[in-house]
Coordinates of C-alpha atoms and ligand atoms in Angstrom, one line a residue:
M10 CA -10.2 -6.2 25.1
T11 CA -13.1 -3.7 24.5
S12 CA -16.1 -4.3 22.1
Q13 CA -17.3 -1.2 20.7
S14 CA -19.1 -0.1 17.6
P15 CA -16.9 1.3 14.8
D16 CA -18.5 4.8 15.2
S17 CA -18.2 4.7 19.1
A18 CA -14.5 5.3 18.5
S19 CA -14.4 8.8 17.6
P20 CA -11.9 9.8 14.8
V21 CA -9.0 11.6 16.1
G22 CA -6.9 14.6 14.2
T23 CA -7.4 16.2 11.0
Q24 CA -5.9 13.7 8.4
H25 CA -9.3 11.7 8.2
R26 CA -10.7 11.2 4.8
C27 CA -14.1 9.7 5.6
A28 CA -15.8 8.8 8.9
P29 CA -16.8 5.3 9.6
V30 CA -20.3 4.1 8.5
A31 CA -23.0 3.9 11.1
A32 CA -23.2 1.5 13.8
T33 CA -25.7 -0.8 12.0
H34 CA -23.4 -1.8 9.3
K35 CA -20.2 -3.7 9.5
Y36 CA -17.5 -3.5 7.3
R37 CA -17.3 -6.5 5.0
A38 CA -13.8 -8.0 4.9
G39 CA -12.0 -10.2 2.4
I40 CA -8.9 -12.2 3.0
L41 CA -6.5 -12.9 0.4
G42 CA -4.3 -16.2 1.3
A43 CA -7.4 -17.0 3.6
T44 CA -6.1 -20.9 3.7
G45 CA -2.6 -20.3 5.1
L46 CA -1.7 -20.2 8.8
V47 CA -2.0 -16.5 8.9
G48 CA -5.4 -16.4 7.1
Q49 CA -6.7 -19.1 9.1
R50 CA -5.7 -17.0 12.2
L51 CA -7.7 -14.0 10.5
V52 CA -10.7 -16.1 9.8
S53 CA -10.7 -17.2 13.6
L54 CA -10.3 -13.6 14.9
L55 CA -12.8 -12.2 12.5
A56 CA -15.7 -14.4 14.0
N57 CA -18.0 -12.3 15.9
H58 CA -15.9 -9.4 15.5
P59 CA -18.1 -6.3 16.4
W60 CA -16.8 -3.9 13.5
F61 CA -16.1 -6.5 10.7
N62 CA -17.9 -9.2 8.7
L63 CA -15.9 -11.9 6.7
T64 CA -17.7 -12.3 3.3
E65 CA -14.9 -13.1 1.0
V66 CA -12.0 -15.9 1.1
A67 CA -9.4 -15.8 -1.7
A68 CA -6.3 -18.2 -2.3
S69 CA -4.4 -20.1 -5.1
E70 CA -5.9 -21.8 -8.0
R71 CA -5.4 -25.2 -5.6
S72 CA -7.8 -23.7 -3.4
S73 CA -10.5 -21.7 -5.5
G74 CA -13.7 -23.0 -6.4
K75 CA -14.1 -25.1 -3.2
T76 CA -15.7 -24.2 0.1
Y77 CA -13.4 -22.8 2.6
A78 CA -13.9 -25.8 4.8
E79 CA -12.9 -28.2 1.7
A80 CA -9.9 -26.1 0.7
V81 CA -8.4 -25.4 4.1
H82 CA -5.8 -27.6 6.0
W83 CA -7.3 -26.3 9.3
H84 CA -4.5 -25.8 12.3
L85 CA -6.0 -24.0 15.2
D86 CA -7.8 -26.2 18.0
A87 CA -11.1 -24.2 17.8
P88 CA -13.2 -25.4 14.8
I89 CA -13.8 -23.5 11.6
P90 CA -16.2 -20.9 12.3
T91 CA -19.4 -21.8 11.1
P92 CA -20.2 -18.7 8.7
A93 CA -16.6 -19.2 7.0
R94 CA -17.1 -23.1 6.4
G95 CA -19.3 -22.7 3.4
L96 CA -17.6 -19.5 1.9
I97 CA -16.7 -20.4 -1.9
V98 CA -12.7 -19.6 -2.0
K99 CA -12.1 -17.2 -4.9
S100 CA -9.1 -16.4 -7.2
L101 CA -7.2 -13.3 -6.6
D102 CA -9.5 -11.5 -9.4
T103 CA -10.3 -7.7 -8.0
N104 CA -14.2 -8.1 -8.0
L105 CA -14.5 -9.2 -4.4
E106 CA -17.8 -8.4 -2.6
C107 CA -16.0 -6.7 0.5
D108 CA -15.1 -3.1 1.6
F109 CA -11.5 -3.9 2.3
V110 CA -9.1 -6.8 2.2
F111 CA -6.6 -8.2 4.7
S112 CA -3.5 -10.0 2.6
A113 CA -1.9 -13.1 4.2
L114 CA -0.7 -14.3 0.7
D115 CA 2.7 -15.9 0.3
S116 CA 5.1 -13.1 -0.7
S117 CA 6.0 -14.7 -4.4
V118 CA 2.5 -13.3 -5.2
A119 CA 1.6 -10.6 -2.6
G120 CA 3.4 -7.6 -4.5
P121 CA 1.6 -7.6 -7.3
A122 CA -2.0 -8.7 -6.1
E123 CA -2.0 -6.0 -3.1
E124 CA -1.3 -3.4 -6.0
S125 CA -4.0 -4.7 -8.1
F126 CA -6.4 -4.6 -5.2
A127 CA -5.5 -1.2 -4.1
Q128 CA -5.9 0.2 -7.7
A129 CA -9.1 -1.3 -7.9
G130 CA -10.3 0.8 -4.9
Y131 CA -9.7 -1.7 -2.0
P132 CA -7.8 -0.8 1.1
V133 CA -5.4 -3.5 1.5
V134 CA -4.2 -4.6 5.2
S135 CA -1.3 -6.6 4.4
N136 CA 1.0 -9.1 6.4
S137 CA 3.2 -9.7 3.6
R138 CA 6.9 -8.4 3.3
N139 CA 6.6 -7.0 -0.1
H140 CA 5.6 -3.4 0.3
R141 CA 6.7 -2.8 3.9
M142 CA 9.6 -0.8 3.1
D143 CA 8.1 1.2 0.4
P144 CA 8.7 5.2 0.8
D145 CA 4.8 5.9 0.6
V146 CA 3.4 2.8 2.4
P147 CA 3.0 3.0 6.4
L148 CA 4.6 -0.1 8.1
L149 CA 2.3 0.2 11.4
I150 CA 2.4 -1.0 14.8
P151 CA -0.8 1.2 16.3
E152 CA 0.8 1.5 19.6
V153 CA 3.9 2.6 18.1
N154 CA 3.6 4.8 15.0
A155 CA 0.1 5.6 14.2
Q156 CA 1.1 8.8 12.9
H157 CA 2.6 7.2 9.8
L158 CA -1.2 6.6 8.7
D159 CA -0.7 10.2 7.5
A160 CA 1.2 8.8 4.6
I161 CA -1.7 7.3 2.9
P162 CA -3.0 10.3 1.1
L163 CA 0.6 10.8 -0.8
Q164 CA 0.5 7.2 -1.4
Q165 CA -2.7 7.4 -3.2
K166 CA -1.5 10.6 -5.4
N167 CA 1.7 8.8 -6.0
R168 CA 0.2 5.8 -7.4
G169 CA -3.2 7.0 -8.9
Y170 CA -5.3 5.2 -6.2
S171 CA -8.7 6.8 -5.7
T172 CA -10.0 4.8 -2.7
G173 CA -7.5 2.1 -2.3
F174 CA -4.1 1.9 -0.4
I175 CA -1.8 -0.4 1.3
V176 CA -0.9 -0.5 4.8
T177 CA 1.5 -3.1 6.1
N178 CA 2.4 -4.9 9.5
P179 CA 6.1 -5.8 10.2
N180 CA 7.8 -9.1 10.1
C181 CA 6.8 -11.5 13.4
S182 CA 10.0 -10.9 15.1
T183 CA 10.2 -7.2 14.5
A184 CA 6.5 -6.9 16.0
G185 CA 7.3 -8.1 19.3
L186 CA 10.7 -6.3 19.3
V187 CA 9.7 -2.9 18.4
L188 CA 6.7 -3.2 20.9
V189 CA 9.1 -3.5 23.6
L190 CA 11.5 -1.0 22.5
K191 CA 8.8 2.0 22.1
P192 CA 8.5 2.7 25.9
L193 CA 12.1 2.6 26.3
A194 CA 12.9 4.9 23.3
D195 CA 10.4 7.4 24.6
A196 CA 11.7 7.4 28.0
F197 CA 15.4 7.0 27.7
G198 CA 16.2 7.0 23.8
V199 CA 17.6 3.5 22.2
E200 CA 21.1 3.9 20.8
K201 CA 22.0 0.2 20.0
I202 CA 20.3 -3.2 20.0
F203 CA 21.7 -6.8 19.9
V204 CA 18.9 -9.5 19.3
V205 CA 19.1 -13.2 19.1
T206 CA 15.8 -14.8 18.2
L207 CA 14.5 -18.4 18.8
Q208 CA 11.7 -18.6 16.3
A209 CA 8.9 -21.2 16.1
I210 CA 8.2 -23.1 13.2
S211 CA 4.5 -21.7 12.5
G212 CA 6.5 -18.8 11.3
A213 CA 7.5 -20.4 8.3
G214 CA 3.8 -20.9 7.1
Y215 CA 2.4 -24.5 6.1
P216 CA 4.0 -27.2 5.6
G217 CA 6.9 -24.9 6.4
V218 CA 10.2 -26.4 7.6
P219 CA 10.5 -30.4 7.1
A220 CA 10.3 -32.3 10.5
M221 CA 13.7 -34.0 9.6
D222 CA 15.2 -30.5 9.6
I223 CA 13.6 -29.3 12.7
Q224 CA 13.0 -32.1 15.1
G225 CA 15.2 -32.1 18.1
N226 CA 17.4 -29.5 16.3
V227 CA 18.0 -25.6 15.6
V228 CA 18.5 -24.3 12.3
P229 CA 20.5 -21.2 12.5
F230 CA 19.5 -19.5 9.4
I231 CA 16.1 -18.1 8.2
S232 CA 16.4 -16.5 5.0
G233 CA 15.8 -12.7 4.8
E234 CA 15.0 -12.6 8.1
E235 CA 18.0 -10.9 9.7
E236 CA 17.9 -8.1 6.9
K237 CA 14.2 -7.6 7.9
M238 CA 14.9 -7.4 11.4
E239 CA 17.6 -4.6 10.9
A240 CA 15.7 -2.7 8.5
E241 CA 11.9 -2.6 9.7
P242 CA 12.6 -0.9 13.3
Q243 CA 14.5 1.9 11.6
K244 CA 11.2 2.8 9.9
L245 CA 8.8 1.9 12.7
L246 CA 10.6 4.0 15.2
G247 CA 11.1 7.0 12.8
K248 CA 8.6 9.5 11.8
W249 CA 6.6 10.5 8.7
D250 CA 7.6 14.2 8.1
G251 CA 4.9 14.8 5.8
V252 CA 6.9 13.8 2.6
R253 CA 8.8 10.7 3.3
F254 CA 9.5 8.5 6.5
V255 CA 13.0 9.5 8.3
E256 CA 14.5 6.5 9.5
A257 CA 15.4 6.1 13.6
G258 CA 19.0 5.5 13.1
V259 CA 19.3 2.9 15.7
G260 CA 22.3 0.8 15.6
L261 CA 20.9 -2.8 15.3
S262 CA 22.4 -6.3 14.8
A263 CA 20.2 -9.7 14.7
H264 CA 20.7 -13.3 14.8
C265 CA 17.9 -15.4 13.8
N266 CA 17.1 -19.1 14.7
R267 CA 14.6 -21.5 13.8
V268 CA 13.8 -23.7 16.9
P269 CA 11.3 -26.6 17.5
V270 CA 8.5 -24.6 19.3
V271 CA 5.1 -24.8 17.5
D272 CA 4.1 -20.8 18.3
G273 CA 5.9 -18.1 19.6
H274 CA 9.1 -16.3 19.1
L275 CA 11.5 -15.7 21.8
E276 CA 14.1 -13.0 21.6
C277 CA 17.3 -12.5 23.7
V278 CA 17.8 -8.6 23.4
S279 CA 20.6 -6.3 24.5
I280 CA 19.7 -2.5 24.6
G281 CA 22.3 0.8 24.7
L282 CA 20.3 3.5 25.9
K283 CA 21.0 7.3 25.2
K284 CA 20.2 8.3 29.1
I285 CA 21.3 6.3 32.0
A286 CA 18.4 4.6 33.8
S287 CA 18.2 1.7 36.4
L288 CA 16.9 -1.5 36.0
H289 CA 13.8 -0.6 38.0
E290 CA 13.1 2.5 35.6
V291 CA 13.1 0.2 32.7
S292 CA 11.0 -2.2 34.0
E293 CA 8.7 0.1 35.3
A294 CA 8.8 2.0 31.8
L295 CA 7.8 -1.3 30.2
R296 CA 5.2 -2.0 32.7
N297 CA 3.4 1.1 32.6
F298 CA 3.7 1.5 28.9
Q299 CA -0.1 2.4 28.0
V300 CA -1.7 3.1 24.9
S301 CA -3.9 6.2 24.2
A302 CA -7.8 6.6 24.6
E303 CA -8.0 6.5 20.9
L304 CA -6.0 3.0 20.7
A305 CA -7.7 1.4 23.8
A306 CA -11.3 1.9 22.3
L307 CA -10.2 -0.7 19.5
P308 CA -11.4 -4.2 19.8
S309 CA -8.1 -6.1 19.6
A310 CA -6.0 -3.5 21.7
L311 CA -4.7 -4.1 25.0
K312 CA -4.5 -1.1 27.3
N313 CA -1.3 -2.4 28.7
P314 CA 0.5 -4.3 25.6
V315 CA 3.8 -5.0 27.3
V316 CA 3.5 -7.6 30.2
V317 CA 6.6 -7.7 32.5
L318 CA 7.2 -11.1 34.7
D319 CA 9.3 -11.3 37.4
E320 CA 9.9 -14.9 37.5
E321 CA 13.4 -15.8 36.9
D322 CA 12.6 -18.5 34.0
R323 CA 10.0 -16.5 32.2
P324 CA 8.7 -15.8 29.5
Q325 CA 8.3 -19.2 27.9
P326 CA 6.6 -20.1 24.5
R327 CA 4.3 -22.7 26.0
R328 CA 3.4 -20.8 29.2
D329 CA 3.2 -17.4 28.1
V330 CA 2.3 -17.0 24.3
N331 CA -1.2 -16.5 24.6
S332 CA -0.7 -13.6 27.3
G333 CA -3.3 -10.8 26.2
H334 CA -5.1 -13.0 23.7
G335 CA -1.5 -13.1 21.6
M336 CA -1.6 -9.5 21.7
A337 CA 1.0 -8.8 24.2
A338 CA 4.7 -8.7 24.0
V339 CA 5.9 -10.6 27.5
V340 CA 9.1 -9.2 29.1
G341 CA 11.2 -11.0 31.7
R342 CA 14.8 -11.3 33.0
V343 CA 15.5 -7.4 32.9
R344 CA 19.0 -7.2 33.9
E345 CA 22.2 -5.5 33.4
C346 CA 24.2 -6.1 30.2
P347 CA 28.0 -5.8 30.4
L348 CA 28.3 -4.9 26.7
L349 CA 25.2 -2.6 26.3
D350 CA 23.1 -1.2 29.1
V351 CA 20.3 -3.6 29.8
K352 CA 19.0 -7.1 28.7
L353 CA 16.0 -8.9 28.6
T354 CA 14.1 -11.6 27.0
L355 CA 10.9 -11.1 25.3
L356 CA 8.0 -13.3 23.8
S357 CA 5.3 -12.7 21.3
H358 CA 3.1 -14.8 19.5
N359 CA 4.1 -14.7 15.8
L360 CA 0.7 -15.8 14.3
V361 CA -1.2 -13.0 16.5
R362 CA 0.6 -9.9 17.5
G363 CA 3.2 -10.9 14.6
A364 CA 0.7 -11.0 11.9
A365 CA -3.1 -11.8 11.9
G366 CA -3.8 -9.9 15.3
A367 CA -1.3 -7.2 14.2
A368 CA -3.4 -6.6 10.6
L369 CA -6.8 -6.9 12.7
L370 CA -5.7 -4.1 14.9
N371 CA -4.4 -2.0 12.0
A372 CA -7.6 -2.6 10.2
E373 CA -9.6 -1.4 13.2
L374 CA -7.6 1.7 13.7
L375 CA -8.1 2.5 9.7
A376 CA -11.9 1.9 10.5
A377 CA -11.7 4.4 13.5
R378 CA -9.9 7.1 11.7
G379 CA -12.4 7.0 8.9
F380 CA -10.1 5.3 6.3
L381 CA -12.4 2.6 5.5
R382 CA -15.6 3.0 3.7
N383 CA -18.7 1.1 2.9
R384 CA -18.4 0.2 -0.8
I385 CA -22.1 -0.8 -1.1
A386 CA -23.1 2.7 0.3
S387 CA -20.7 4.7 -1.9
E388 CA -21.8 3.1 -5.3
N389 CA -25.4 3.1 -4.4
R390 CA -26.5 5.2 -1.4
S391 CA -30.0 3.8 -1.3
L392 CA -28.9 0.4 -0.8
A393 CA -27.4 0.9 2.5
E394 CA -26.9 3.6 5.4
P395 CA -25.3 6.7 4.3
V396 CA -21.7 7.3 4.8
L397 CA -21.4 10.0 7.6
S398 CA -19.1 13.1 6.6
Ligands
NAP9 P1 1.2 -20.1 4.3 O1 0.5 -20.8 5.2 O2 2.1 -20.7 3.1 O3 -0.1 -19.4 3.5 C1 -0.1 -18.7 2.0 C2 -1.2 -18.4 1.6 O4 -1.1 -17.8 0.1 C3 -2.1 -19.7 1.3 O5 -3.8 -19.2 1.6 C4 -2.1 -20.0 0.1 O6 -3.3 -20.5 -0.9 C5 -1.7 -18.4 -0.8 N1 -1.2 -18.7 -2.0 C6 0.2 -19.2 -2.3 N2 0.4 -19.2 -3.7 C7 -0.7 -18.6 -4.0 C8 -1.1 -17.8 -5.6 N3 -0.2 -18.2 -6.5 N4 -2.0 -17.3 -5.7 C9 -2.9 -17.0 -4.7 N5 -2.6 -17.3 -3.3 C10 -1.6 -18.1 -3.2 O7 1.9 -18.8 4.7 P2 1.6 -17.8 6.0 O8 2.8 -18.3 7.3 O9 0.1 -18.0 6.4 O10 2.1 -16.4 5.5 C11 1.2 -15.3 4.9 C12 1.8 -14.4 4.6 O11 2.3 -13.7 5.7 C13 3.3 -14.6 4.2 O12 3.7 -13.3 3.1 C14 4.4 -14.4 5.3 O13 5.4 -13.9 5.0 C15 3.5 -13.4 6.1 N6 4.0 -13.5 7.7 C16 3.8 -14.7 8.0 C17 3.7 -14.9 9.4 C18 3.9 -16.2 10.3 O14 4.3 -16.3 11.5 N7 3.6 -17.4 9.6 C19 4.0 -13.7 10.4 C20 4.1 -12.4 9.8 C21 4.2 -12.4 8.3 P3 -3.4 -22.1 -0.9 O15 -3.8 -22.6 0.4 O16 -4.5 -22.1 -1.9 O17 -1.9 -22.6 -1.7

């Protein structure tokens, strides 16, 4: 990972609305749903972040008014970062002292809450499913479809938002799958995908699946998951044509299973390609998938986000889930498929690449492209560094 200042990652393209603030300022980040599993990961990833400073945490009435340390049921091995411990958990009122918010809210409340924050002028970087498929909301994996950020001005116009907007990241299983499909789509074209997932229990949030249901067992049903996995890749691999998202039109069938693994979603994937390719060419396309210089300059980005393992029994959740600080999609067992063309196994960290790390990378790209702004500077320029134009 790299760690440059926001303004050292120069804005690219012509669609940027404002430039990042000067390097002496970090953007102030808030987290809605900070006490949940994804929120905790965000708190942890934001500690010592070079561009962002966590200033606000918000959650339900059960938590608000308490210090973060009192409210959270902390699940990570590393302790709660010291600066976060004493933050007072707020409610979802749109008066948080921050420049943008991450949303890690339960989907029962995320939809209207995210709209309220966007309406109140906050950029919202969401993990939740509620707005992913909205026709004017980018569903973003920076390595796959950074161009979709061009939809933000139209979203603001459509909804009457001034400085606010909503950007989402995909479902945790979709994130790893599409990261692996992208280099194959670019090199050979992708026609059909058949995928079977083995998904970790942390994907269900906390307290999640009862121990009596999952201990020594597999549950072959995750509500809504197959529908999300079949829909979201179409948007991610499709194009923004200036007015609408045009879907990729890939044939896709998903089976989703919950397995007794703590972190890391494994996926067994068969892929039909448009062009004939050897197994060697497929492996090399994955191994050589390299991000642009713009993305490589983002603090959480990996230069090569797909890792290919040659061992016949990898990837495995316990051994490989933290590959690339949890931001890699780890691929193994690339082999011929008698039904489609090629089959492989992939693994990604559902709470990092599939959630908190994905949202953080999205926010970094938004900062680098000038979509975030310092709300103090814009409200009272004498209090802060001027916003560069
Ligand atoms: P979680 O552990 O259940 O956490 C949910 C969070 O939402 C908590 O902070 C909770 O606050 C808050 N919340 C619940 N009801 C609320 C209300 N009425 N008002 C305000 N806040 C409320 O869930 P999670 O696994 O972190 O997931 C968070 C979101 O990310 C969900 O939308 C989920 O679908 C999505 N997601 C999860 C994963 C994953 O792997 N887990 C991956 C991708 C996306 P309290 O603690 O105060 O109750």
